[in-house]
């Protein structure tokens, strides 16, 4: 099949767009100067992320399909965390001309399949030559007439709950760094997160007062809710879901590990949450996040300190 340099810019675009089926919210997709994305609510939820080779993924650890799924998932999860329904992605793809064309196609297969899982589609984007592979992904969503779920609504007395896996991606990354090959499910979790996309609608239906995507670590991300809401969040470590597969460092991974793209939020004290949500703490007067009554050690991801 050759390289993307052999195809040239427009040959590559033609190859990639053939792999992007239109979605119900994209009446006009790739092929024109811009796409058209439906916005029934009249407002558009928008978020963007960069993924840089060597920083966010390694090609010797992850194949192109998984990289595509991961790139889409982390953006779609941010839309869901606002209580919105994902509608579309715009993808900027930079890569060396020597990149295999098949590698690029599999990347876009992953992007398209993750979008399909969330009810969205890839509406368009750009391609450009660069010394290393970089993805710039923008996700769009629709609020369906509801108010956005923000980080600033938590109130003392609320309960704190999570939905989705915690610590699996971090444990998988630790295994890869150590050169180990298993447990396979942890390595798979690092390569391809599985955000529970139903969480946004569930949270809204059960009166969530604040919600976010756990991308940089549970404690660190709940700290954003605490700061925005002017409250303290108290976590009960015994209530945090820590499956045996996470090993002896399981609690640490669950509290500080990122990239699982679970969801964490606050709810009224009388909220009757589905069994898929796990109560792990409460909101109180004060500031910051405490675990078992104490301030936890520093943890979580920071792009400029890692």
Tab-separated table of C-alpha atoms in Angstrom:
chain	number	residue	atom	x	y	z
A	1	UNK	CA	0.000	0.000	0.000
A	2	UNK	CA	2.991	2.301	0.500
A	3	UNK	CA	3.340	5.387	2.669
A	4	UNK	CA	1.230	8.471	3.148
A	5	UNK	CA	3.982	10.336	1.304
A	6	UNK	CA	3.397	8.081	-1.701
A	7	UNK	CA	-0.319	8.897	-1.595
A	8	UNK	CA	0.143	12.646	-1.205
A	9	UNK	CA	-2.167	14.925	0.755
A	10	UNK	CA	-5.267	14.520	-1.373
A	11	UNK	CA	-4.791	10.826	-1.977
A	12	UNK	CA	-4.514	10.323	1.789
A	13	UNK	CA	-7.619	12.412	2.439
A	14	UNK	CA	-9.566	10.344	-0.084
A	15	UNK	CA	-8.429	7.088	1.527
A	16	UNK	CA	-9.300	8.259	5.035
A	17	UNK	CA	-12.665	9.842	4.322
A	18	UNK	CA	-13.887	6.631	2.698
A	19	UNK	CA	-13.532	5.052	6.150
A	20	UNK	CA	-15.716	7.661	7.903
A	21	UNK	CA	-19.417	6.814	7.662
A	22	UNK	CA	-21.738	9.793	8.231
A	23	UNK	CA	-23.635	9.992	11.501
A	24	UNK	CA	-27.159	11.227	12.187
A	25	UNK	CA	-25.891	14.568	13.538
A	26	UNK	CA	-23.668	15.329	10.543
A	27	UNK	CA	-25.787	16.174	7.474
A	28	UNK	CA	-22.646	17.246	5.590
A	29	UNK	CA	-19.372	15.532	6.386
A	30	UNK	CA	-15.889	15.479	4.829
A	31	UNK	CA	-15.462	16.722	1.260
A	32	UNK	CA	-16.218	20.429	1.366
A	33	UNK	CA	-14.439	23.401	2.922
A	34	UNK	CA	-16.232	22.710	6.196
A	35	UNK	CA	-18.678	20.208	7.670
A	36	UNK	CA	-22.216	20.869	8.867
A	37	UNK	CA	-23.139	19.493	12.283
A	38	UNK	CA	-26.695	19.594	13.609
A	39	UNK	CA	-27.258	21.523	16.855
A	40	UNK	CA	-30.926	20.986	17.788
A	41	UNK	CA	-30.420	22.597	21.191
A	42	UNK	CA	-29.058	25.818	19.694
A	43	UNK	CA	-25.918	25.492	21.842
A	44	UNK	CA	-22.809	23.411	21.085
A	45	UNK	CA	-20.631	21.750	23.695
A	46	UNK	CA	-17.023	21.805	22.454
A	47	UNK	CA	-13.760	20.384	23.775
A	48	UNK	CA	-10.328	19.662	22.321
A	49	UNK	CA	-7.248	17.566	23.126
A	50	UNK	CA	-3.793	17.009	21.690
A	51	UNK	CA	-2.104	13.600	21.568
A	52	UNK	CA	1.612	13.627	20.827
A	53	UNK	CA	3.643	10.539	19.978
A	54	UNK	CA	5.992	9.641	22.818
A	55	UNK	CA	3.955	11.688	25.266
A	56	UNK	CA	0.455	10.238	25.055
A	57	UNK	CA	1.100	7.025	23.120
A	58	UNK	CA	3.938	4.864	21.860
A	59	UNK	CA	3.668	2.938	18.628
A	60	UNK	CA	5.656	0.063	20.081
A	61	UNK	CA	3.038	-0.274	22.838
A	62	UNK	CA	-0.180	0.491	20.953
A	63	UNK	CA	-1.391	-0.200	17.441
A	64	UNK	CA	-3.035	2.477	15.296
A	65	UNK	CA	-6.565	1.182	15.853
A	66	UNK	CA	-6.249	1.425	19.636
A	67	UNK	CA	-4.637	4.865	19.373
A	68	UNK	CA	-7.619	6.014	17.329
A	69	UNK	CA	-10.108	4.590	19.830
A	70	UNK	CA	-8.239	6.248	22.707
A	71	UNK	CA	-8.010	9.624	20.967
A	72	UNK	CA	-11.735	9.650	20.299
A	73	UNK	CA	-12.707	8.297	23.721
A	74	UNK	CA	-10.915	10.933	25.764
A	75	UNK	CA	-12.670	13.711	23.869
A	76	UNK	CA	-16.095	12.106	23.712
A	77	UNK	CA	-15.915	11.504	27.480
A	78	UNK	CA	-15.451	15.232	28.082
A	79	UNK	CA	-18.652	15.956	26.158
A	80	UNK	CA	-20.552	13.324	28.150
A	81	UNK	CA	-19.213	14.805	31.399
A	82	UNK	CA	-21.057	18.031	30.541
A	83	UNK	CA	-24.318	16.086	30.360
A	84	UNK	CA	-24.347	16.336	26.569
A	85	UNK	CA	-24.779	13.851	23.745
A	86	UNK	CA	-21.688	13.571	21.510
A	87	UNK	CA	-22.383	14.480	17.905
A	88	UNK	CA	-19.109	14.840	15.994
A	89	UNK	CA	-15.320	14.889	16.014
A	90	UNK	CA	-12.944	17.053	14.004
A	91	UNK	CA	-9.510	15.458	13.693
A	92	UNK	CA	-6.193	17.060	12.793
A	93	UNK	CA	-3.615	14.402	11.860
A	94	UNK	CA	0.083	15.241	11.549
A	95	UNK	CA	2.572	12.525	10.594
A	96	UNK	CA	5.891	11.918	8.850
A	97	UNK	CA	5.526	11.174	5.115
A	98	UNK	CA	7.177	7.790	5.762
A	99	UNK	CA	4.179	6.625	7.842
A	100	UNK	CA	2.550	3.526	6.374
A	101	UNK	CA	-0.753	4.361	4.700
A	102	UNK	CA	-2.309	1.270	6.262
A	103	UNK	CA	-1.291	2.551	9.709
A	104	UNK	CA	-3.176	5.791	9.041
A	105	UNK	CA	-6.232	3.912	7.796
A	106	UNK	CA	-6.371	1.742	10.912
A	107	UNK	CA	-6.039	4.881	13.050
A	108	UNK	CA	-9.124	6.313	11.397
A	109	UNK	CA	-10.960	2.997	11.733
A	110	UNK	CA	-10.425	3.319	15.484
A	111	UNK	CA	-11.650	6.911	15.515
A	112	UNK	CA	-14.766	5.969	13.551
A	113	UNK	CA	-15.595	2.916	15.671
A	114	UNK	CA	-15.258	4.789	18.973
A	115	UNK	CA	-17.488	7.539	17.610
A	116	UNK	CA	-20.055	4.943	16.628
A	117	UNK	CA	-20.040	3.567	20.180
A	118	UNK	CA	-20.918	7.041	21.469
A	119	UNK	CA	-23.474	7.873	18.773
A	120	UNK	CA	-21.218	10.385	17.007
A	121	UNK	CA	-19.144	10.492	13.812
A	122	UNK	CA	-15.987	12.080	12.407
A	123	UNK	CA	-17.166	15.165	10.524
A	124	UNK	CA	-13.830	16.257	9.055
A	125	UNK	CA	-10.413	17.643	9.904
A	126	UNK	CA	-6.996	18.135	8.340
A	127	UNK	CA	-3.798	16.252	7.507
A	128	UNK	CA	-0.270	17.635	7.449
A	129	UNK	CA	3.297	16.386	7.323
A	130	UNK	CA	5.289	16.609	10.567
A	131	UNK	CA	8.370	15.055	12.229
A	132	UNK	CA	6.226	13.050	14.666
A	133	UNK	CA	2.656	11.840	14.830
A	134	UNK	CA	0.291	14.267	16.521
A	135	UNK	CA	-3.483	14.197	16.760
A	136	UNK	CA	-5.586	17.269	17.499
A	137	UNK	CA	-9.139	16.190	18.226
A	138	UNK	CA	-12.143	18.443	18.788
A	139	UNK	CA	-15.388	16.891	20.021
A	140	UNK	CA	-18.816	18.494	19.725
A	141	UNK	CA	-22.024	17.695	21.564
A	142	UNK	CA	-25.643	18.704	22.087
A	143	UNK	CA	-27.290	19.396	25.460
A	144	UNK	CA	-30.791	18.450	24.344
A	145	UNK	CA	-32.370	21.398	26.093
A	146	UNK	CA	-30.789	20.734	29.495
A	147	UNK	CA	-28.386	22.820	31.527
A	148	UNK	CA	-24.725	21.778	31.320
A	149	UNK	CA	-23.386	19.707	34.196
A	150	UNK	CA	-20.437	21.689	35.505
A	151	UNK	CA	-17.878	21.334	38.285
A	152	UNK	CA	-19.308	24.144	40.362
A	153	UNK	CA	-22.619	22.751	41.613
A	154	UNK	CA	-21.575	20.447	44.472
A	155	UNK	CA	-23.040	21.375	47.868
A	156	UNK	CA	-22.319	20.192	51.434
A	157	UNK	CA	-24.387	17.110	52.152
A	158	UNK	CA	-24.198	15.772	48.585
A	159	UNK	CA	-22.929	12.267	48.033
A	160	UNK	CA	-19.982	11.556	45.706
A	161	UNK	CA	-20.187	8.640	43.274
A	162	UNK	CA	-18.221	7.179	40.381
A	163	UNK	CA	-19.159	5.261	37.257
A	164	UNK	CA	-16.611	3.204	35.301
A	165	UNK	CA	-13.172	1.695	35.829
A	166	UNK	CA	-10.582	3.373	38.028
A	167	UNK	CA	-6.850	2.650	38.043
A	168	UNK	CA	-6.837	0.097	35.238
A	169	UNK	CA	-5.088	2.273	32.649
A	170	UNK	CA	-2.462	3.405	35.159
A	171	UNK	CA	-1.790	-0.172	36.229
A	172	UNK	CA	-1.484	-1.192	32.579
A	173	UNK	CA	0.990	1.611	31.919
A	174	UNK	CA	3.075	0.483	34.897
A	175	UNK	CA	3.179	-3.035	33.452
A	176	UNK	CA	4.321	-1.784	30.055
A	177	UNK	CA	7.035	0.364	31.626
A	178	UNK	CA	8.216	-2.678	33.569
A	179	UNK	CA	8.289	-4.777	30.388
A	180	UNK	CA	5.586	-7.154	31.593
A	181	UNK	CA	2.925	-8.727	29.390
A	182	UNK	CA	0.054	-9.102	31.845
A	183	UNK	CA	-2.505	-9.102	33.256
A	184	UNK	CA	-3.690	-8.569	29.703
A	185	UNK	CA	-6.865	-6.740	30.717
A	186	UNK	CA	-4.843	-3.984	32.392
A	187	UNK	CA	-2.602	-3.463	29.374
A	188	UNK	CA	-5.701	-3.422	27.170
A	189	UNK	CA	-7.223	-0.780	29.461
A	190	UNK	CA	-4.195	1.459	28.957
A	191	UNK	CA	-4.334	1.028	25.207
A	192	UNK	CA	-8.067	1.514	24.848
A	193	UNK	CA	-10.219	3.138	27.555
A	194	UNK	CA	-13.903	2.238	27.768
A	195	UNK	CA	-15.814	5.286	29.000
A	196	UNK	CA	-19.374	4.439	30.067
A	197	UNK	CA	-21.013	6.891	27.684
A	198	UNK	CA	-24.428	6.431	29.303
A	199	UNK	CA	-23.106	8.109	32.460
A	200	UNK	CA	-23.986	11.652	31.414
A	201	UNK	CA	-27.658	10.921	30.838
A	202	UNK	CA	-27.803	8.788	33.991
A	203	UNK	CA	-26.221	11.535	36.072
A	204	UNK	CA	-28.641	14.147	34.755
A	205	UNK	CA	-31.639	11.866	35.325
A	206	UNK	CA	-30.617	11.372	38.964
A	207	UNK	CA	-30.098	15.019	39.748
A	208	UNK	CA	-26.309	15.326	39.540
A	209	UNK	CA	-25.080	18.628	40.956
A	210	UNK	CA	-21.572	18.323	39.446
A	211	UNK	CA	-19.857	15.922	37.052
A	212	UNK	CA	-16.509	15.404	35.370
A	213	UNK	CA	-14.454	12.912	33.402
A	214	UNK	CA	-11.713	11.229	35.461
A	215	UNK	CA	-8.781	11.726	33.114
A	216	UNK	CA	-5.916	12.756	35.407
A	217	UNK	CA	-6.663	10.784	38.581
A	218	UNK	CA	-9.691	10.540	40.881
A	219	UNK	CA	-8.311	12.644	43.739
A	220	UNK	CA	-6.882	15.313	41.462
A	221	UNK	CA	-10.025	15.551	39.355
A	222	UNK	CA	-12.372	15.645	42.352
A	223	UNK	CA	-10.157	18.486	43.524
A	224	UNK	CA	-11.424	20.467	40.541
A	225	UNK	CA	-15.017	19.995	41.725
A	226	UNK	CA	-14.015	20.945	45.263
A	227	UNK	CA	-12.285	24.117	44.085
A	228	UNK	CA	-15.011	25.167	41.645
A	229	UNK	CA	-17.783	24.498	44.164
A	230	UNK	CA	-16.002	25.902	47.228
A	231	UNK	CA	-16.373	22.678	49.215
A	232	UNK	CA	-14.388	19.763	50.638
A	233	UNK	CA	-14.783	16.247	49.303
A	234	UNK	CA	-14.261	13.365	51.732
A	235	UNK	CA	-13.454	10.011	50.151
A	236	UNK	CA	-13.888	6.719	52.016
A	237	UNK	CA	-11.094	4.533	50.647
A	238	UNK	CA	-12.953	1.363	51.654
A	239	UNK	CA	-15.776	2.365	49.285
A	240	UNK	CA	-13.514	2.953	46.269
A	241	UNK	CA	-13.831	0.013	43.842
A	242	UNK	CA	-10.451	-1.758	43.736
A	243	UNK	CA	-10.675	-5.145	41.973
A	244	UNK	CA	-8.050	-7.772	42.757
A	245	UNK	CA	-6.564	-7.524	39.260
A	246	UNK	CA	-5.079	-4.130	40.189
A	247	UNK	CA	-2.682	-5.867	42.556
A	248	UNK	CA	-1.092	-4.594	45.765
A	249	UNK	CA	-0.951	-0.998	44.487
A	250	UNK	CA	-4.605	-1.111	43.514
A	251	UNK	CA	-5.869	1.627	45.812
A	252	UNK	CA	-3.080	3.986	44.751
A	253	UNK	CA	-3.859	3.340	41.092
A	254	UNK	CA	-7.588	3.892	41.694
A	255	UNK	CA	-7.016	7.170	43.550
A	256	UNK	CA	-4.305	8.694	41.378
A	257	UNK	CA	-4.294	6.879	38.026
A	258	UNK	CA	-5.723	8.616	34.972
A	259	UNK	CA	-6.883	7.785	31.454
A	260	UNK	CA	-9.664	5.349	32.334
A	261	UNK	CA	-12.179	8.114	31.604
A	262	UNK	CA	-14.600	7.052	34.289
A	263	UNK	CA	-17.014	9.675	35.582
A	264	UNK	CA	-17.234	11.184	39.057
A	265	UNK	CA	-19.890	13.485	40.359
A	266	UNK	CA	-21.926	14.752	43.250
A	267	UNK	CA	-25.609	14.022	43.828
A	268	UNK	CA	-28.284	15.064	46.310
A	269	UNK	CA	-28.125	12.950	49.498
A	270	UNK	CA	-31.434	11.248	48.709
A	271	UNK	CA	-30.501	10.329	45.116
A	272	UNK	CA	-31.325	6.717	44.277
A	273	UNK	CA	-28.441	5.917	41.966
A	274	UNK	CA	-28.339	2.908	39.632
A	275	UNK	CA	-26.179	-0.042	40.671
A	276	UNK	CA	-23.634	1.004	38.019
A	277	UNK	CA	-22.728	4.016	40.190
A	278	UNK	CA	-20.637	3.493	43.325
A	279	UNK	CA	-20.880	5.902	46.270
A	280	UNK	CA	-17.399	6.691	47.529
A	281	UNK	CA	-17.770	9.769	49.703
A	282	UNK	CA	-19.556	12.959	50.657
A	283	UNK	CA	-19.332	16.702	50.120
A	284	UNK	CA	-18.665	18.805	53.225
A	285	UNK	CA	-17.837	22.337	54.297
A	286	UNK	CA	-14.198	23.246	53.709
A	287	UNK	CA	-11.783	22.865	50.839
A	288	UNK	CA	-9.743	20.258	49.013
A	289	UNK	CA	-10.052	16.479	48.917
A	290	UNK	CA	-9.484	14.230	51.930
A	291	UNK	CA	-9.136	10.447	51.932
A	292	UNK	CA	-10.141	8.777	55.211
A	293	UNK	CA	-10.015	12.156	56.920
A	294	UNK	CA	-6.516	13.078	55.754
A	295	UNK	CA	-5.054	15.045	52.893
A	296	UNK	CA	-3.726	12.494	50.384
A	297	UNK	CA	-0.179	12.566	49.011
A	298	UNK	CA	0.328	14.346	45.707
A	299	UNK	CA	-0.690	12.317	42.682
A	300	UNK	CA	-2.391	12.513	39.308
A	301	UNK	CA	-1.159	13.729	35.959
A	302	UNK	CA	0.200	17.168	35.123
A	303	UNK	CA	1.531	17.667	31.563
A	304	UNK	CA	4.080	20.244	32.629
A	305	UNK	CA	5.381	18.380	35.688
A	306	UNK	CA	5.430	14.783	34.501
